[in-house]
CSV table of C-alpha atoms in Angstrom, one decimal:
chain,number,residue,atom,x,y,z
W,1,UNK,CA,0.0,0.0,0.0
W,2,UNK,CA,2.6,2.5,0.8
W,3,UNK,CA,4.3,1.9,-2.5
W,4,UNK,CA,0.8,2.2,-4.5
W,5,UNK,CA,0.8,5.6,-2.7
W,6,UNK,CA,3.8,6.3,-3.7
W,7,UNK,CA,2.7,6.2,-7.6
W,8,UNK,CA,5.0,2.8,-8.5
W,9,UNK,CA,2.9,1.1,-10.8
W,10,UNK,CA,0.5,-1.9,-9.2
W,11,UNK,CA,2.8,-5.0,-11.2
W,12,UNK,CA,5.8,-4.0,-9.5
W,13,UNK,CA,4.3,-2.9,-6.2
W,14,UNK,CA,2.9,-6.3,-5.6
W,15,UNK,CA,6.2,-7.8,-6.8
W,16,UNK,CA,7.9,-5.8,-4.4
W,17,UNK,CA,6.1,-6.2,-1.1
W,18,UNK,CA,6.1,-10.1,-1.7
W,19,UNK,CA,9.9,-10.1,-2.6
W,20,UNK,CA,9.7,-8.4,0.9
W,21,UNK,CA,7.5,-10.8,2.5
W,22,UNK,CA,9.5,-14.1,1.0
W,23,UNK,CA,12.7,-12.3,2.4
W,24,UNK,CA,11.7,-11.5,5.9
W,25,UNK,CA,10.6,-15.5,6.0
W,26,UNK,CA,14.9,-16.2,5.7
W,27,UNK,CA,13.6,-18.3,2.4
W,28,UNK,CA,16.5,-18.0,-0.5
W,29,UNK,CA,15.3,-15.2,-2.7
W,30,UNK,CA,15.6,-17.6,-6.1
W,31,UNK,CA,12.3,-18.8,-5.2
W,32,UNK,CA,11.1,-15.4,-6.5
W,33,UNK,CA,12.2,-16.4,-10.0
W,34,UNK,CA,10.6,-19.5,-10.2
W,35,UNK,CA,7.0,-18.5,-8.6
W,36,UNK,CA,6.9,-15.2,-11.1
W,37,UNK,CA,6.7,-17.8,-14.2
W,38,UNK,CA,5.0,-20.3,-12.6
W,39,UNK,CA,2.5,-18.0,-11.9
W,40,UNK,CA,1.3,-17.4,-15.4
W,41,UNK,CA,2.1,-20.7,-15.9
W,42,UNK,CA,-1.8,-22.1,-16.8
W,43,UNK,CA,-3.9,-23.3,-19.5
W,44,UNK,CA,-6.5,-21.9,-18.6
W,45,UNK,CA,-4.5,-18.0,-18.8
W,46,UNK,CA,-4.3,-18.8,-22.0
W,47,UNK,CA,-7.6,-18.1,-22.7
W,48,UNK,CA,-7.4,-14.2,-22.1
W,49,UNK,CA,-5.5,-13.1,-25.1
W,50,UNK,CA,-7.9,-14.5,-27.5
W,51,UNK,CA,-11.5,-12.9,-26.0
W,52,UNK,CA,-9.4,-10.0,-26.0
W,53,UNK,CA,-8.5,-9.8,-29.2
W,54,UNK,CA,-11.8,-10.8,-30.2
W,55,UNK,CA,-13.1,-8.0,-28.5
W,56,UNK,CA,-11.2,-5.3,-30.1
W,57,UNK,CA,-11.7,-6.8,-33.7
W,58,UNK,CA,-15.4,-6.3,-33.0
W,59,UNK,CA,-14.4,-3.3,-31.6
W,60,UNK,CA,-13.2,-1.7,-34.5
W,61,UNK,CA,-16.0,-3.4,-36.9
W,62,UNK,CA,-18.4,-1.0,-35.7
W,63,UNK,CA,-19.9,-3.4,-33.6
W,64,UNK,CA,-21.0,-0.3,-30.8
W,65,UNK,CA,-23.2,1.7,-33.0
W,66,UNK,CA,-25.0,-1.6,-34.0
W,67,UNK,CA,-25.5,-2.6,-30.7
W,68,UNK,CA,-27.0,0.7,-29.2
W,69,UNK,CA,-29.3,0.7,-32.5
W,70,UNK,CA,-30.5,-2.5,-31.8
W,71,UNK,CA,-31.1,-2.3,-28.2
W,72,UNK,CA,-33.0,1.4,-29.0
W,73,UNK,CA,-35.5,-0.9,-31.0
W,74,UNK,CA,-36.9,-2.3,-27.6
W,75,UNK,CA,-36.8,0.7,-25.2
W,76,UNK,CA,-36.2,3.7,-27.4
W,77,UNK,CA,-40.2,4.3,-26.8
W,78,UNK,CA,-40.3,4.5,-23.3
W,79,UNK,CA,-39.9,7.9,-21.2
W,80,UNK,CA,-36.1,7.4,-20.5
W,81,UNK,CA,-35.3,5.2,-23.5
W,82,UNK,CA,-31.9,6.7,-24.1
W,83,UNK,CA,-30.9,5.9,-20.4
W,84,UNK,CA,-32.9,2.4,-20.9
W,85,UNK,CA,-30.5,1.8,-24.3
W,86,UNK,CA,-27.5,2.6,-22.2
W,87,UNK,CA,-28.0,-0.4,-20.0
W,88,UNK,CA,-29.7,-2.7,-22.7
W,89,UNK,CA,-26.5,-2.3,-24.8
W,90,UNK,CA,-24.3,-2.7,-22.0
W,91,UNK,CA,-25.5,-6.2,-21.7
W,92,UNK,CA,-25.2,-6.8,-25.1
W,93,UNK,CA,-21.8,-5.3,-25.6
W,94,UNK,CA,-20.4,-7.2,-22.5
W,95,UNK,CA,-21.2,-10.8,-24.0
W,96,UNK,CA,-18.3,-9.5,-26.8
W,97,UNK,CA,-16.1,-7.4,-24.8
W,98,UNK,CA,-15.8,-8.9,-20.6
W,99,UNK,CA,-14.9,-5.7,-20.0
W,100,UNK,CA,-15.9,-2.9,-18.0
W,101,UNK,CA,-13.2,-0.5,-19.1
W,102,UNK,CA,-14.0,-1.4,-22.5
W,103,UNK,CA,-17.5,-0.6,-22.4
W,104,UNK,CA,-17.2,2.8,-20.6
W,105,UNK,CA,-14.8,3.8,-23.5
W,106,UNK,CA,-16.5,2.7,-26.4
W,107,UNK,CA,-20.2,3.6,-24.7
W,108,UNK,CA,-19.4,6.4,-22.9
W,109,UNK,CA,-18.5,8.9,-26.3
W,110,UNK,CA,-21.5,7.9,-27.7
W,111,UNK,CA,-24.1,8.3,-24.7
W,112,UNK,CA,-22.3,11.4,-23.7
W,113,UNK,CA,-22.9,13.1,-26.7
W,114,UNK,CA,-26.2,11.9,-27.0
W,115,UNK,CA,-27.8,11.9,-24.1
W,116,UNK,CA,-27.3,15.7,-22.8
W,117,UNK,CA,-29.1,16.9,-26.2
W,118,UNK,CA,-31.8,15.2,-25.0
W,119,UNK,CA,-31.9,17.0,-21.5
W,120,UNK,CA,-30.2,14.4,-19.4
W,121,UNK,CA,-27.3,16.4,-17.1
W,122,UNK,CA,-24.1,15.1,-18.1
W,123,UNK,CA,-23.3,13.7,-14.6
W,124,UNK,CA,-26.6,11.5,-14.9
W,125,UNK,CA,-25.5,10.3,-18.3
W,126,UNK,CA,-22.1,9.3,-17.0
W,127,UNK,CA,-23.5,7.9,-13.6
W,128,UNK,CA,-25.7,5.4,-15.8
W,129,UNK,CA,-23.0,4.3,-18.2
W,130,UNK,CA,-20.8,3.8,-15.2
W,131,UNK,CA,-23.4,1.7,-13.3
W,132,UNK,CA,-23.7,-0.3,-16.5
W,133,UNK,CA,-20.5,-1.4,-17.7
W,134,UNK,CA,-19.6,-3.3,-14.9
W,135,UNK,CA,-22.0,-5.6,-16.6
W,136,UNK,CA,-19.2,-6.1,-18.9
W,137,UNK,CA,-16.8,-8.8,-16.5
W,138,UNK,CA,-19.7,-10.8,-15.4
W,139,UNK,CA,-21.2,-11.9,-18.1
W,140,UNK,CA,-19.4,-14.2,-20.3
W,141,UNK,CA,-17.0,-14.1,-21.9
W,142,UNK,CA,-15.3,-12.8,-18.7
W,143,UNK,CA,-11.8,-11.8,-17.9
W,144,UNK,CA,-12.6,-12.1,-14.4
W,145,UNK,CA,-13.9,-15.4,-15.0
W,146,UNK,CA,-10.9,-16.7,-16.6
W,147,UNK,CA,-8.5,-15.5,-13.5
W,148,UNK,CA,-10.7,-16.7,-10.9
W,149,UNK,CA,-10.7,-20.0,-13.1
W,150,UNK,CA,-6.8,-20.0,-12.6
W,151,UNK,CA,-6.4,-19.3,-9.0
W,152,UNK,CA,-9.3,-21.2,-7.3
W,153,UNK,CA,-9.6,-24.3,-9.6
W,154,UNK,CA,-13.3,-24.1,-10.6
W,155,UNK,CA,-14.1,-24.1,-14.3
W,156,UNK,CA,-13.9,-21.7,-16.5
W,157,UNK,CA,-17.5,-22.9,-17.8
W,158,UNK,CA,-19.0,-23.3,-15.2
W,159,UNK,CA,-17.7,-19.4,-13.6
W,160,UNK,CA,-18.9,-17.9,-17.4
W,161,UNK,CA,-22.2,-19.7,-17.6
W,162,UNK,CA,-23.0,-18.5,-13.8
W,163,UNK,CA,-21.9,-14.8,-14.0
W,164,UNK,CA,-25.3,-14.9,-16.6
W,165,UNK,CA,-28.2,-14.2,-13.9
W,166,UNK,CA,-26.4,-11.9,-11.8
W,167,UNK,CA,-25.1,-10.2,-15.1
W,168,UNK,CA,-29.0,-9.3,-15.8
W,169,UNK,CA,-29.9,-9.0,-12.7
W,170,UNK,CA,-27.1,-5.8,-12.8
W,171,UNK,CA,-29.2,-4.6,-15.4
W,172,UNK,CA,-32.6,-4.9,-14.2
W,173,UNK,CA,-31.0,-3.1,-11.1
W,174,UNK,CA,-30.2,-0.2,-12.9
W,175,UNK,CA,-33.3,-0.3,-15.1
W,176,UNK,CA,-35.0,-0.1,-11.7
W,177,UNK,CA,-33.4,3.0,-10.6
W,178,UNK,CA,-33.7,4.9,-14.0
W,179,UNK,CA,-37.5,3.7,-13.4
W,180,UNK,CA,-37.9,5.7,-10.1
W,181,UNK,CA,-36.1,8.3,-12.0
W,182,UNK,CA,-38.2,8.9,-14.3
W,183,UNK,CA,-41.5,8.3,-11.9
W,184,UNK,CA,-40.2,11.1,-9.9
W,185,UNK,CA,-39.3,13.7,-11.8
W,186,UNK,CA,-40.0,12.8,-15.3
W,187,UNK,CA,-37.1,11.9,-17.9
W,188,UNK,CA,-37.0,13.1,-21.9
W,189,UNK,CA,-38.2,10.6,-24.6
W,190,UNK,CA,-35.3,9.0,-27.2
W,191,UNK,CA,-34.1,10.8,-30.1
W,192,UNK,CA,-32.3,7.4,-31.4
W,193,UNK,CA,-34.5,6.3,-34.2
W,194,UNK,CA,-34.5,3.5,-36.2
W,195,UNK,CA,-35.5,4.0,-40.0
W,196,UNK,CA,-37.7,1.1,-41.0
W,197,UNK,CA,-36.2,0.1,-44.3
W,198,UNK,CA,-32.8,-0.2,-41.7
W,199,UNK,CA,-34.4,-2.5,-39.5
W,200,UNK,CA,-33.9,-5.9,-41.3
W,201,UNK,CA,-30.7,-5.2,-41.5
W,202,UNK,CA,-29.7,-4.3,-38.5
W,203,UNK,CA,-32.0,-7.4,-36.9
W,204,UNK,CA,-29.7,-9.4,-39.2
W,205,UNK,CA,-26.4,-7.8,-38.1
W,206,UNK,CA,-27.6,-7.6,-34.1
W,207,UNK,CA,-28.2,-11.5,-34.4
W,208,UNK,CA,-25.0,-12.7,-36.4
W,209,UNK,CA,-23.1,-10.4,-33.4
W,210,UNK,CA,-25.2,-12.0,-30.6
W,211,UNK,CA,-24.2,-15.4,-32.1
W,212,UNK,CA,-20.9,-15.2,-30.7
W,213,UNK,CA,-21.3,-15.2,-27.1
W,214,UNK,CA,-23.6,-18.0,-27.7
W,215,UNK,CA,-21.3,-20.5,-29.8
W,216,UNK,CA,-18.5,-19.8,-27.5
W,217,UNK,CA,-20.5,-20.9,-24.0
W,218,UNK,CA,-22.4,-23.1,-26.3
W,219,UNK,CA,-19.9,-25.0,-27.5
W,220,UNK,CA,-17.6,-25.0,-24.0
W,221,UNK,CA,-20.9,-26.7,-22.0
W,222,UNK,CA,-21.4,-29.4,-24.8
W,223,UNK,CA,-17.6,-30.2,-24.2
W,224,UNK,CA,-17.1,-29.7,-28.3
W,225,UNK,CA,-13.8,-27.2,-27.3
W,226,UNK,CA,-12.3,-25.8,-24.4
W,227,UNK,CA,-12.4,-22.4,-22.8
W,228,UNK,CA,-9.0,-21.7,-24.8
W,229,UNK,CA,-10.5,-22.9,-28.2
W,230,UNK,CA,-13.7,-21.5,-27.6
W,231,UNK,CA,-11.3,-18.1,-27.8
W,232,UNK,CA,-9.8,-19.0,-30.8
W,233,UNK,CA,-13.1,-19.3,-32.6
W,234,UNK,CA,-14.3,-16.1,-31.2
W,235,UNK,CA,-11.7,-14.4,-32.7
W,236,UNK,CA,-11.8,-16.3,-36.1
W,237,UNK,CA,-16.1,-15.2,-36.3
W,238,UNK,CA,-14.8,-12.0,-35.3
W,239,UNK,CA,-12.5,-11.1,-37.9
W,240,UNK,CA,-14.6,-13.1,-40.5
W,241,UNK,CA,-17.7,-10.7,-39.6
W,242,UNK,CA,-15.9,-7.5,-39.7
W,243,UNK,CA,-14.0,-8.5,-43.1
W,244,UNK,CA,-17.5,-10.0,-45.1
W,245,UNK,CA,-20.8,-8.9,-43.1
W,246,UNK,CA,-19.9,-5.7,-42.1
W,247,UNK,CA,-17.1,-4.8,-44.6
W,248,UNK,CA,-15.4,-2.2,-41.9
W,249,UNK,CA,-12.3,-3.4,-41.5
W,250,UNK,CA,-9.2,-4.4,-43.5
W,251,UNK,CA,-6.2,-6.1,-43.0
W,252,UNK,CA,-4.5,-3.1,-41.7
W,253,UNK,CA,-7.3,-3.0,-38.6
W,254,UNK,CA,-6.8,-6.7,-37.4
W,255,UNK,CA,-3.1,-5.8,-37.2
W,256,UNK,CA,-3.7,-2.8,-35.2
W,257,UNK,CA,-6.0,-4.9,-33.0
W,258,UNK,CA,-3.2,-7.5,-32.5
W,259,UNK,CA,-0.9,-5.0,-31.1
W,260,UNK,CA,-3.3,-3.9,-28.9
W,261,UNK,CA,-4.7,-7.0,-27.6
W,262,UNK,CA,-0.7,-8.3,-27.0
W,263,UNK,CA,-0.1,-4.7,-25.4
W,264,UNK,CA,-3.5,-5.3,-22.7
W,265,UNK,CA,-2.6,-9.1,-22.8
W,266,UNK,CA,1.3,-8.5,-21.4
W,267,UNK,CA,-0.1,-6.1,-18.8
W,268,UNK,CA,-2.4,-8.5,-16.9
W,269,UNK,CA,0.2,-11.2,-17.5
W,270,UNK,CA,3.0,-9.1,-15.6
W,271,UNK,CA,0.1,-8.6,-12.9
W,272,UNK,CA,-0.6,-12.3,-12.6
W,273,UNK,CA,2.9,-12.8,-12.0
W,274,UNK,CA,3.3,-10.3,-9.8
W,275,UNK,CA,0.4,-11.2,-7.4
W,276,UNK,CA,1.4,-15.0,-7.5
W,277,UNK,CA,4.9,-13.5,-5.2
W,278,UNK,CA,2.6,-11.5,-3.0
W,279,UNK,CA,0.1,-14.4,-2.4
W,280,UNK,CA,3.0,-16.8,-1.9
W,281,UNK,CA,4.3,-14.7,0.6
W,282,UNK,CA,1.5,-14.3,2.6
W,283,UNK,CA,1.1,-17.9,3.2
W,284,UNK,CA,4.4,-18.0,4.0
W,285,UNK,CA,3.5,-15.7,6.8
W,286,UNK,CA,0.7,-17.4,7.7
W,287,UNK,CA,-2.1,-15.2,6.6
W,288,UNK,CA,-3.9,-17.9,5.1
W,289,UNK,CA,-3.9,-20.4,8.4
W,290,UNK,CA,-5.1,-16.9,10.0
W,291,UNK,CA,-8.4,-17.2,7.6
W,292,UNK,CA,-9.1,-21.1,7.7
W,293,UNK,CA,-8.7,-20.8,11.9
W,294,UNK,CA,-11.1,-18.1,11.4
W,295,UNK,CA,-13.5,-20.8,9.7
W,296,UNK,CA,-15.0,-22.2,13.0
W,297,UNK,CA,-16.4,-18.9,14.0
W,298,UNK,CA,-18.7,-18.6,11.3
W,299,UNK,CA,-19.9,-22.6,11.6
W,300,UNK,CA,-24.0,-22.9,11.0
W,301,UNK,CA,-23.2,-19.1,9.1
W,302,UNK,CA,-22.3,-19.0,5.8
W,303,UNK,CA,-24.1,-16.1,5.4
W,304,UNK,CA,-22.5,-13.9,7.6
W,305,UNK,CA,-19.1,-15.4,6.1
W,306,UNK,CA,-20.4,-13.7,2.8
W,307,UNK,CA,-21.7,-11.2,3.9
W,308,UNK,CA,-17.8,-10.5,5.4
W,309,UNK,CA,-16.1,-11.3,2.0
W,310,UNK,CA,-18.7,-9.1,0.3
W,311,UNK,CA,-17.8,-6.1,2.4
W,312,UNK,CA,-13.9,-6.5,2.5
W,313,UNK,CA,-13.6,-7.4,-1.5
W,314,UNK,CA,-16.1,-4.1,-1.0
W,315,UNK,CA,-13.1,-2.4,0.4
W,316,UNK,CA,-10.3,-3.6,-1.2
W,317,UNK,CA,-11.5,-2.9,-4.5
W,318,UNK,CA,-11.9,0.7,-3.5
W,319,UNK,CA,-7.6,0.2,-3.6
W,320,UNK,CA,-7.0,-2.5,-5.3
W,321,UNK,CA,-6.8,-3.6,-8.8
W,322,UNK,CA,-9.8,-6.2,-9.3
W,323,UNK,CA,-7.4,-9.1,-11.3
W,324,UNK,CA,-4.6,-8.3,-8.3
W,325,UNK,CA,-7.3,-8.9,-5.1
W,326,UNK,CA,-8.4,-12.1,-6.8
W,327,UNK,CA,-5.0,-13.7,-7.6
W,328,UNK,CA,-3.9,-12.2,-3.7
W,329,UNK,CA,-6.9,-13.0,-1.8
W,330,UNK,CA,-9.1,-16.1,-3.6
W,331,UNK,CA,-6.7,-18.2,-2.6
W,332,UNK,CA,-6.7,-17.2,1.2
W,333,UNK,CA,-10.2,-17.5,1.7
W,334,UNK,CA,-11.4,-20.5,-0.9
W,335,UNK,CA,-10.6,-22.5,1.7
W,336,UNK,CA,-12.5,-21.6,4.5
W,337,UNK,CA,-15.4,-21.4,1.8
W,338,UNK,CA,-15.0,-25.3,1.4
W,339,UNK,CA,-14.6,-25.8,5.0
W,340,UNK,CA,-18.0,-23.9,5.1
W,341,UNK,CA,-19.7,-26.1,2.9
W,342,UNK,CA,-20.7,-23.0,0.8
W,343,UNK,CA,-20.5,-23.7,-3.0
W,344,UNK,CA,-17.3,-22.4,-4.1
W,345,UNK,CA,-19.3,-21.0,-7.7
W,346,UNK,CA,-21.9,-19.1,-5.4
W,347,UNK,CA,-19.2,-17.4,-3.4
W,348,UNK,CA,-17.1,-16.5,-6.7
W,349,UNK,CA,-19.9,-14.8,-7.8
W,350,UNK,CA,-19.9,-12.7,-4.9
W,351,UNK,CA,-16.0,-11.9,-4.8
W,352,UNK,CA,-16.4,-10.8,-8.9
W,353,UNK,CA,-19.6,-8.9,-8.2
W,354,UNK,CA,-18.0,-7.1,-4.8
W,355,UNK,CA,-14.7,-6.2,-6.7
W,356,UNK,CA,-16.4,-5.2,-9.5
W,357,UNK,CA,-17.8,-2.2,-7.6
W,358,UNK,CA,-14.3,-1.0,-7.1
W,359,UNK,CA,-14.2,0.5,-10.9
W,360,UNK,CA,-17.0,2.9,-10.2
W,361,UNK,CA,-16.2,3.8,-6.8
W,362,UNK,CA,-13.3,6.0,-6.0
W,363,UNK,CA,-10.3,6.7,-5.3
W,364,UNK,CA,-9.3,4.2,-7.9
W,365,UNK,CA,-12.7,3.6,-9.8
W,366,UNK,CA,-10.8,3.8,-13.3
W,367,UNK,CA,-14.1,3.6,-15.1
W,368,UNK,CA,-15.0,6.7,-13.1
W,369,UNK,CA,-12.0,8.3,-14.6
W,370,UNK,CA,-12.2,7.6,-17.8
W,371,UNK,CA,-15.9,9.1,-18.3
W,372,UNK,CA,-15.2,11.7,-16.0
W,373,UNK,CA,-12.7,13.0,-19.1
W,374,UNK,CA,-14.9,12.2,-21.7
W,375,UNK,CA,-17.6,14.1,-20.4
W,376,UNK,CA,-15.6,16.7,-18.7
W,377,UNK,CA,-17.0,16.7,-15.3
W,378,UNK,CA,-16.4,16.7,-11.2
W,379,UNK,CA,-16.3,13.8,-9.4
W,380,UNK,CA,-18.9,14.8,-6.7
W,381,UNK,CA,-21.5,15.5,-9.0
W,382,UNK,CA,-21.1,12.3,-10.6
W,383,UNK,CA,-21.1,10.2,-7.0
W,384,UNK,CA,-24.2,11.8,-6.3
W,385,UNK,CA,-25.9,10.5,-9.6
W,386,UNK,CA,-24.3,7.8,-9.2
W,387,UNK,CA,-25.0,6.7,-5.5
W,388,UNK,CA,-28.5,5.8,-5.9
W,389,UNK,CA,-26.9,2.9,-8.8
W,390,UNK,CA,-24.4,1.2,-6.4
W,391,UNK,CA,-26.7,0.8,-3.5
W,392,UNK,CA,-29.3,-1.1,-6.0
W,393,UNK,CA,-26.2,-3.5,-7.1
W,394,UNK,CA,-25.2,-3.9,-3.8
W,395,UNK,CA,-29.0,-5.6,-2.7
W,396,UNK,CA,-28.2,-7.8,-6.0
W,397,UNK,CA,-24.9,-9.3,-4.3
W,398,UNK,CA,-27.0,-9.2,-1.0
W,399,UNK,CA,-29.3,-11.6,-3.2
W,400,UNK,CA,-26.8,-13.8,-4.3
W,401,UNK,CA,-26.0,-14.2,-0.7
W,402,UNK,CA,-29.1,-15.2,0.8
W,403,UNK,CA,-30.4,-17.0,-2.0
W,404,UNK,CA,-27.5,-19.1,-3.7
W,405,UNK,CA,-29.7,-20.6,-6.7
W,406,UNK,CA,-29.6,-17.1,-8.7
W,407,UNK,CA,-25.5,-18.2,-9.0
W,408,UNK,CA,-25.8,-21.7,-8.8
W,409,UNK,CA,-29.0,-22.8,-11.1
W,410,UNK,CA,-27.8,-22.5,-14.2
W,411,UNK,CA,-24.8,-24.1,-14.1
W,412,UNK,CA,-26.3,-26.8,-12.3
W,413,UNK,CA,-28.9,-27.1,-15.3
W,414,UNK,CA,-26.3,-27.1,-18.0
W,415,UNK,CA,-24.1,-29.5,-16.5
């Protein structure tokens, strides 16, 4: 923490203080070496680069202003439609992206643009494409998924194929809250139209997009490819949709999108293998006996044991970044959620969820930060629009919690 104060950049603060942590146990510092590459050293990590190249292809094929004009089909009617679109194409947009940073980015200019014409403050138009793209890393394909796949041992299937429910449910949420909005003191009617002679087309185009997220989960739960493969195709119906269907890239575009996607893919990588020293170094100092001899405390309550994680990975994602809490702290606490008899899926879904929270809530909300310069605007402003959004997502992970079905019953079903 002091060195993350100190502006050195998360990778090698977390390197550092384990290198610390390994030394002050008198263990010979070559271990250091051997834990930074075996911690990246997984199939399953594998995975990541593909969705995330797969992404950005889509990305740059135009894929956003499809989406929002095919979610504005459904609710650009209602009083609030533009605010209604902004969530609907959230969801949407996070079964290609798993990513909230990506959504607020791609989202944000548009809705930011669009929605102050209509009347909408800017601060309201941020708080609501904040609230939604955390969507983005629940719903599958996740990132999240894939590195809470790696450090607690549960599959990668079974961690995308739950994040589904509580992915909508984060969108009925904030659906809810624009609701009361707009009950209370009234909010403008869309001006996102939809031409009808555009309509089959874009019904075609929305559909051939929406297919992706489908084959890939599709395809992983029927056991015809694995979660790596499944990334391999995604990218392969991404680049052949934005090369023949939509015709808005060229050659020169997937390149671009490679460097990219090996840029973002080396960054979590050096944070995976970062953590992987500071996790092994707190068990070396015993932090993770400390949380399974905490384990009898909470016997007959695994409620109130979630109810704890919830509210530290609460607080450590207001510091923390969310991939560096999970490869640090998963592993302490996985444990005690066996020892617990709590399913390990249900509480995964309530670490993701919880840490999630962390990108819209300051001081390091980085989706906070990137619409707050997009838009131009003050932080405070945009908490106070925003406040009334986390507290409904909060009593969605307090759901998960007291009723584990919403996390549990669809991978049951499937498997």
């Amino acid at each position: 923490m002091v060195l993350l104060l100190g502006g050195v950049p998360i990778a090698m603060a977390l390197g550092l203080g384990g290198t610390l942590g390994v030394w002050l146990t008198g263990i010979p510092l070559q271990v250091i070496v051997t834990r930074f590459f075996s911690g990246v050293d997984s199939f399953v990590f594998l995975a990541m680069p593909f969705y995330i190249l797969a992404a950005e292809i889509m990305n740059r094929s135009g894929i956003t202003t499809r989406l929002i004009y095919l979610s504005s089909i459904f609710t650009g009617r209602l009083p609030g439609g533009t605010a209604y679109t902004n969530v609907g194409t959230s969801v949407l947009f996070a079964g290609i992206s798993g990513s909230a940073v990506a959504d607020a980015s791609a989202l944000g200019r548009f809705f930011m643009t669009v929605m102050p014409k209509e009347g909408y403050t800017k601060e309201y138009s941020a708080a609501v494409t904040a609230a939604s793209s955390i969507i983005g890393p629940i719903i599958p394909p996740s990132g999240l998924a894939i590195i809470m796949a790696a450090v607690s041992g549960l599959s990668v299937v079974d961690l995308f194929v739950a994040g589904v429910v509580p992915g909508l449910l984060f969108g009925v949420a904030c659906c809810v809250v624009i609701l009361l909005k707009s009950i209370r003191s009234g909010l403008p009617t869309s001006i996102v139209k939809v031409k009808r002679d555009e309509l089959p087309k874009l019904l075609l185009e929305g559909t051939a997009v929406m297919l992706l997220p489908f084959i890939i989960v599709g395809g992983m739960v029927t056991g015809a490819f694995t979660a790596t493969e499944g990334g391999g195709i995604a990218v392969f119906v991404a680049t052949m949709l934005g090369l023949f269907m939509f015709r808005s890239i060229n050659l020169a575009d997937i390149w671009g999108a490679l460097i990219v996607s090996a840029r973002a893919s080396a960054t979590i990588y050096l944070l995976v293998a970062a953590s992987s020293i500071l996790s092994y170094a707190l068990n070396l100092l015993g932090i993770g006996a400390m949380v399974t001899a905490a384990a009898p405390y909470f016997e007959g309550s695994p409620v109130l044991f979630l109810v704890g994680i919830m509210v530290l990975m609460l607080i450590l994602g207001l510091f923390l970044d969310i991939g560096a809490a999970l490869l640090i702290f998963v592993p302490l606490v996985m444990p005690t959620v066996i020892q617990l008899g709590i399913d390990p899926i249900q509480a995964a879904m309530v670490i993701i969820l919880s840490l999630a929270m962390g990108l819209i809530t300051p001081p390091v909300g980085v989706v906070l930060f990137i619409l707050m310069k997009i838009g131009n605007i003050r932080l405070t402003p945009l908490m106070r629009e925003l406040f009334p959004f986390i507290i409904a997502e909060i009593c969605i992970i307090l759901l998960l919690i007291f009723f584990p079905s919403l996390s549990t019953w669809l991978p049951d079903l499937l498997r």
